[in-house]
Amino acid sequence: VAVRVVAWLLLGAAGLTQTLAANSSDAPFSAGKGGIRATCSEIILRQEVLKDGFHRDLLIKVKFGESIEDLQTCRLLIKHYIPTGLFVDPYELASLRERNITEAVMISENFNIEAPNYLSKESEILIYARQDAQCIDCFQAFLPVHYRYHRPHSKDEETFIIVNNPDLLMYCDQEFPILRCWAQSQVAAPCALKSKDICQWNNMKYKSIYKNVTLQVPVGLTIHTSLVCSVTLLITILCSTLILVAVFKYGHFSL
């Protein structure tokens, strides 16, 4: 009898230990209002380039795996690094902000939109994403980008620009335990586009549909240098001559 009693006591203690361990492992996934979550959902980011030619639109969409009904007090900020082969026109951004089309601002200094790619530097852009009206748990951001001029090549008639995935930052007015699933570190950035206050944003980990975006840029060939220079010079002389003839023929001169 004594042996059986000791055995039952040992079994009960082992079961209690396993229960406590299981509850401890599930504690980080508790979502407060949402109850206990078995696993952390993924944040999905999709980045694509729209339109053709040298003037493109960069569209970024972010989707949360769980409903963000309890995250309405949160803001999403995209920190993008524009490669040297592209540029963003700050004057165009100012016009788009005035028309409430996008909320983006450049943070790079000494920026030259006229410089070719081999004389330019990578630039940093902050884009405050907006919630998608057609998707309750989605955000999207829009940014116009333009190709820079590239060096002519000896053989290839095109070059490639790689647009890497951006940093995804989130700031919430209140604490949500589910953010622990995604947050990696904290980054200081303005709380809003027109605010001078600095907030500590959470740098979020996410899953990207595409590893990166690759753009093809047509470039000139060095073997065509003489031909292009000659034709350009002839056209310049011809146009200048026609302008001078029109001035002397139709102009009115007074002494």
Coordinates of C-alpha atoms in Angstrom, one line a residue:
V1 CA 0.0 0.0 0.0
A2 CA 2.8 2.4 0.9
V3 CA 4.5 1.8 -2.4
R4 CA 1.3 2.5 -4.4
V5 CA 0.8 5.7 -2.5
V6 CA 4.3 6.9 -3.2
A7 CA 3.9 6.0 -6.9
W8 CA 0.6 8.0 -7.2
L9 CA 2.2 11.0 -5.6
L10 CA 5.2 10.9 -8.0
L11 CA 2.9 10.7 -11.0
G12 CA 0.8 13.6 -9.8
A13 CA 3.9 15.8 -9.3
A14 CA 5.1 14.9 -12.9
G15 CA 1.7 15.9 -14.4
L16 CA 1.6 19.2 -12.5
T17 CA 5.2 20.0 -13.7
Q18 CA 4.2 19.3 -17.4
T19 CA 1.1 21.6 -17.1
L20 CA 3.1 24.5 -15.7
A21 CA 5.7 24.1 -18.4
A22 CA 3.1 24.2 -21.1
N23 CA 1.5 27.3 -19.7
S24 CA 4.8 29.0 -19.5
S25 CA 5.6 28.3 -23.1
D26 CA 2.3 29.7 -24.2
A27 CA 2.5 32.9 -22.2
P28 CA 4.4 35.0 -24.8
F29 CA 1.6 34.4 -27.3
S30 CA -1.2 35.6 -25.1
A31 CA -3.0 38.4 -27.0
G32 CA -5.0 40.0 -24.1
K33 CA -8.4 40.6 -25.8
G34 CA -7.8 37.9 -28.4
G35 CA -7.1 35.1 -25.9
I36 CA -4.3 32.6 -26.3
R37 CA -2.7 32.3 -29.7
A38 CA -1.1 28.9 -30.5
T39 CA 1.4 30.4 -33.0
C40 CA 2.5 33.9 -34.1
S41 CA 1.1 34.9 -37.5
E42 CA 3.3 36.2 -40.3
I43 CA 3.5 39.7 -41.7
I44 CA 3.5 39.5 -45.5
L45 CA 5.2 42.2 -47.6
R46 CA 4.7 42.6 -51.3
Q47 CA 6.8 45.1 -53.3
E48 CA 6.3 45.7 -57.0
V49 CA 7.1 48.4 -59.6
L50 CA 4.3 49.7 -61.8
K51 CA 4.3 51.4 -65.3
D52 CA 7.0 51.3 -68.0
G53 CA 9.8 53.6 -69.1
F54 CA 12.2 55.7 -67.0
H55 CA 9.5 56.9 -64.6
R56 CA 8.0 54.2 -62.4
D57 CA 5.8 53.8 -59.3
L58 CA 6.9 51.7 -56.4
L59 CA 4.0 50.1 -54.6
I60 CA 4.4 48.3 -51.3
K61 CA 1.6 46.3 -49.6
V62 CA 1.7 44.9 -46.1
K63 CA -0.7 42.3 -44.8
F64 CA -1.0 41.0 -41.3
G65 CA -1.8 37.3 -40.8
E66 CA -4.3 38.1 -38.0
S67 CA -7.0 40.7 -37.9
I68 CA -5.6 44.0 -36.7
E69 CA -8.9 45.2 -35.3
D70 CA -7.2 45.6 -31.9
L71 CA -4.2 47.4 -33.5
Q72 CA -6.1 50.4 -34.8
T73 CA -4.0 52.7 -32.7
C74 CA -0.8 51.5 -34.5
R75 CA 1.0 53.3 -37.3
L76 CA 3.2 51.7 -40.0
L77 CA 6.4 53.3 -41.3
I78 CA 8.4 52.0 -44.2
K79 CA 12.1 53.0 -44.3
H80 CA 13.3 52.4 -47.9
Y81 CA 16.8 52.6 -49.3
I82 CA 16.8 53.8 -52.9
P83 CA 19.8 52.4 -54.9
T84 CA 22.1 54.6 -56.9
G85 CA 20.4 53.7 -60.2
L86 CA 17.2 55.3 -59.1
F87 CA 16.2 58.6 -57.6
V88 CA 13.2 60.2 -55.9
D89 CA 12.3 63.8 -56.8
P90 CA 11.9 65.7 -53.5
Y91 CA 9.9 68.4 -55.4
E92 CA 7.5 65.8 -56.7
L93 CA 7.1 64.4 -53.2
A94 CA 6.2 67.8 -51.9
S95 CA 3.5 68.2 -54.5
L96 CA 2.1 64.7 -53.8
R97 CA 2.0 65.5 -50.0
E98 CA 0.1 68.7 -50.7
R99 CA -2.5 66.7 -52.7
N100 CA -2.6 64.1 -50.0
I101 CA -1.6 61.3 -52.4
T102 CA 1.3 60.0 -50.4
E103 CA 3.1 60.7 -47.1
A104 CA 6.8 60.3 -47.9
V105 CA 9.9 62.4 -47.0
M106 CA 13.6 62.2 -47.9
I107 CA 16.1 62.0 -45.1
S108 CA 19.2 62.0 -47.2
E109 CA 21.3 65.2 -47.5
N110 CA 23.2 66.6 -50.4
F111 CA 20.9 64.9 -52.9
N112 CA 21.4 65.6 -56.6
I113 CA 18.6 64.4 -58.9
E114 CA 20.7 65.3 -62.0
A115 CA 23.7 63.1 -61.2
P116 CA 24.3 59.9 -63.1
N117 CA 24.2 56.6 -61.2
Y118 CA 28.0 56.4 -61.0
L119 CA 28.2 59.8 -59.2
S120 CA 25.2 59.4 -56.9
K121 CA 24.7 57.7 -53.5
E122 CA 22.0 55.5 -52.0
S123 CA 19.2 57.6 -50.6
E124 CA 16.9 57.0 -47.6
I125 CA 13.1 57.6 -47.7
L126 CA 10.5 57.4 -45.0
I127 CA 7.0 56.5 -46.1
Y128 CA 4.1 56.5 -43.7
A129 CA 1.8 53.7 -44.9
R130 CA -1.9 54.0 -45.0
Q131 CA -4.5 51.4 -44.3
D132 CA -6.0 49.8 -47.4
A133 CA -9.7 50.6 -47.7
Q134 CA -10.4 47.2 -49.3
C135 CA -8.5 45.1 -46.7
I136 CA -9.0 45.6 -43.0
D137 CA -5.7 44.1 -42.1
C138 CA -3.6 45.6 -44.9
F139 CA -1.5 48.7 -45.4
Q140 CA 0.0 50.2 -48.5
A141 CA 2.5 52.8 -49.6
F142 CA 3.2 54.5 -52.9
L143 CA 6.4 56.1 -54.1
P144 CA 7.3 57.5 -57.6
V145 CA 10.9 56.6 -58.7
H146 CA 12.9 57.5 -61.7
Y147 CA 15.9 56.0 -63.5
R148 CA 19.2 57.7 -63.5
Y149 CA 21.5 57.9 -66.5
H150 CA 24.0 55.0 -66.6
R151 CA 27.4 54.6 -68.2
P152 CA 27.4 53.2 -71.8
H153 CA 28.5 49.6 -72.1
S154 CA 30.8 48.0 -74.6
K155 CA 28.6 45.0 -75.3
D156 CA 25.4 44.8 -73.3
E157 CA 22.6 47.2 -74.2
E158 CA 21.0 47.0 -70.7
T159 CA 21.9 47.0 -67.0
F160 CA 20.1 46.0 -63.9
I161 CA 19.0 47.8 -60.8
I162 CA 18.2 45.7 -57.6
V163 CA 15.7 47.3 -55.2
N164 CA 16.0 45.5 -51.9
N165 CA 13.2 45.1 -49.4
P166 CA 12.7 48.0 -47.0
D167 CA 12.6 48.1 -43.2
L168 CA 9.2 47.8 -41.7
L169 CA 8.6 49.9 -38.5
M170 CA 5.5 49.9 -36.3
Y171 CA 4.5 52.2 -33.4
C172 CA 1.4 51.7 -31.2
D173 CA -0.1 54.0 -28.7
Q174 CA -0.7 51.1 -26.3
E175 CA 1.1 47.9 -25.6
F176 CA 0.0 44.7 -27.4
P177 CA 1.6 41.4 -26.4
I178 CA 1.3 40.1 -30.0
L179 CA 3.9 42.7 -31.1
R180 CA 6.5 40.6 -29.3
C181 CA 6.1 38.0 -32.1
W182 CA 7.3 40.5 -34.7
A183 CA 9.4 43.1 -33.0
Q184 CA 13.2 42.7 -33.4
S185 CA 14.7 46.1 -32.3
Q186 CA 13.7 49.7 -31.8
V187 CA 14.4 52.6 -34.2
A188 CA 14.1 56.3 -33.5
A189 CA 12.0 58.2 -36.2
P190 CA 9.5 61.0 -36.3
C191 CA 6.1 60.0 -34.9
A192 CA 4.2 61.5 -37.9
L193 CA 5.1 63.2 -41.2
K194 CA 4.5 66.8 -39.9
S195 CA 5.6 66.1 -36.3
K196 CA 8.9 67.0 -34.7
D197 CA 8.3 64.5 -31.9
I198 CA 10.5 61.3 -32.0
C199 CA 9.0 57.9 -31.3
Q200 CA 10.7 54.6 -30.7
W201 CA 9.4 52.4 -33.6
N202 CA 9.6 48.6 -33.5
N203 CA 11.6 47.1 -36.4
M204 CA 9.3 44.3 -37.5
K205 CA 10.3 41.0 -39.1
Y206 CA 8.2 39.9 -42.0
K207 CA 8.0 37.5 -44.9
S208 CA 8.5 39.0 -48.4
I209 CA 6.8 37.5 -51.4
Y210 CA 9.8 38.5 -53.6
K211 CA 13.4 38.5 -52.4
N212 CA 14.0 41.8 -54.2
V213 CA 12.8 43.7 -57.3
T214 CA 15.1 43.7 -60.4
L215 CA 14.7 46.5 -63.0
Q216 CA 16.2 46.5 -66.5
V217 CA 17.6 49.8 -67.7
P218 CA 18.6 50.3 -71.4
V219 CA 22.0 51.9 -71.9
G220 CA 24.0 53.1 -74.8
L221 CA 26.9 51.3 -76.5
T222 CA 30.4 52.8 -76.6
I223 CA 30.8 51.8 -80.2
H224 CA 28.1 54.3 -81.1
T225 CA 29.8 57.3 -79.5
S226 CA 31.2 58.8 -82.7
L227 CA 27.9 58.3 -84.5
V228 CA 25.8 59.9 -81.7
C229 CA 28.2 62.8 -81.3
S230 CA 28.3 63.5 -85.0
V231 CA 24.5 63.4 -85.5
T232 CA 23.9 65.5 -82.4
L233 CA 26.4 68.2 -83.7
L234 CA 24.7 68.2 -87.1
I235 CA 21.2 68.6 -85.7
T236 CA 22.4 71.4 -83.4
I237 CA 24.0 73.3 -86.3
L238 CA 20.9 72.8 -88.5
C239 CA 18.5 74.0 -85.8
S240 CA 20.6 77.0 -84.9
T241 CA 20.8 78.0 -88.5
L242 CA 17.0 77.7 -88.9
I243 CA 16.5 79.9 -85.8
L244 CA 18.9 82.5 -87.1
V245 CA 17.2 82.6 -90.5
A246 CA 13.8 83.0 -88.9
V247 CA 15.1 85.8 -86.7
F248 CA 16.6 87.8 -89.6
K249 CA 13.6 87.1 -91.8
Y250 CA 10.7 87.9 -89.4
G251 CA 12.4 89.9 -86.7
H252 CA 12.1 93.6 -86.3
F253 CA 15.3 95.5 -85.5
S254 CA 15.5 99.1 -84.5
L255 CA 18.6 101.2 -84.2

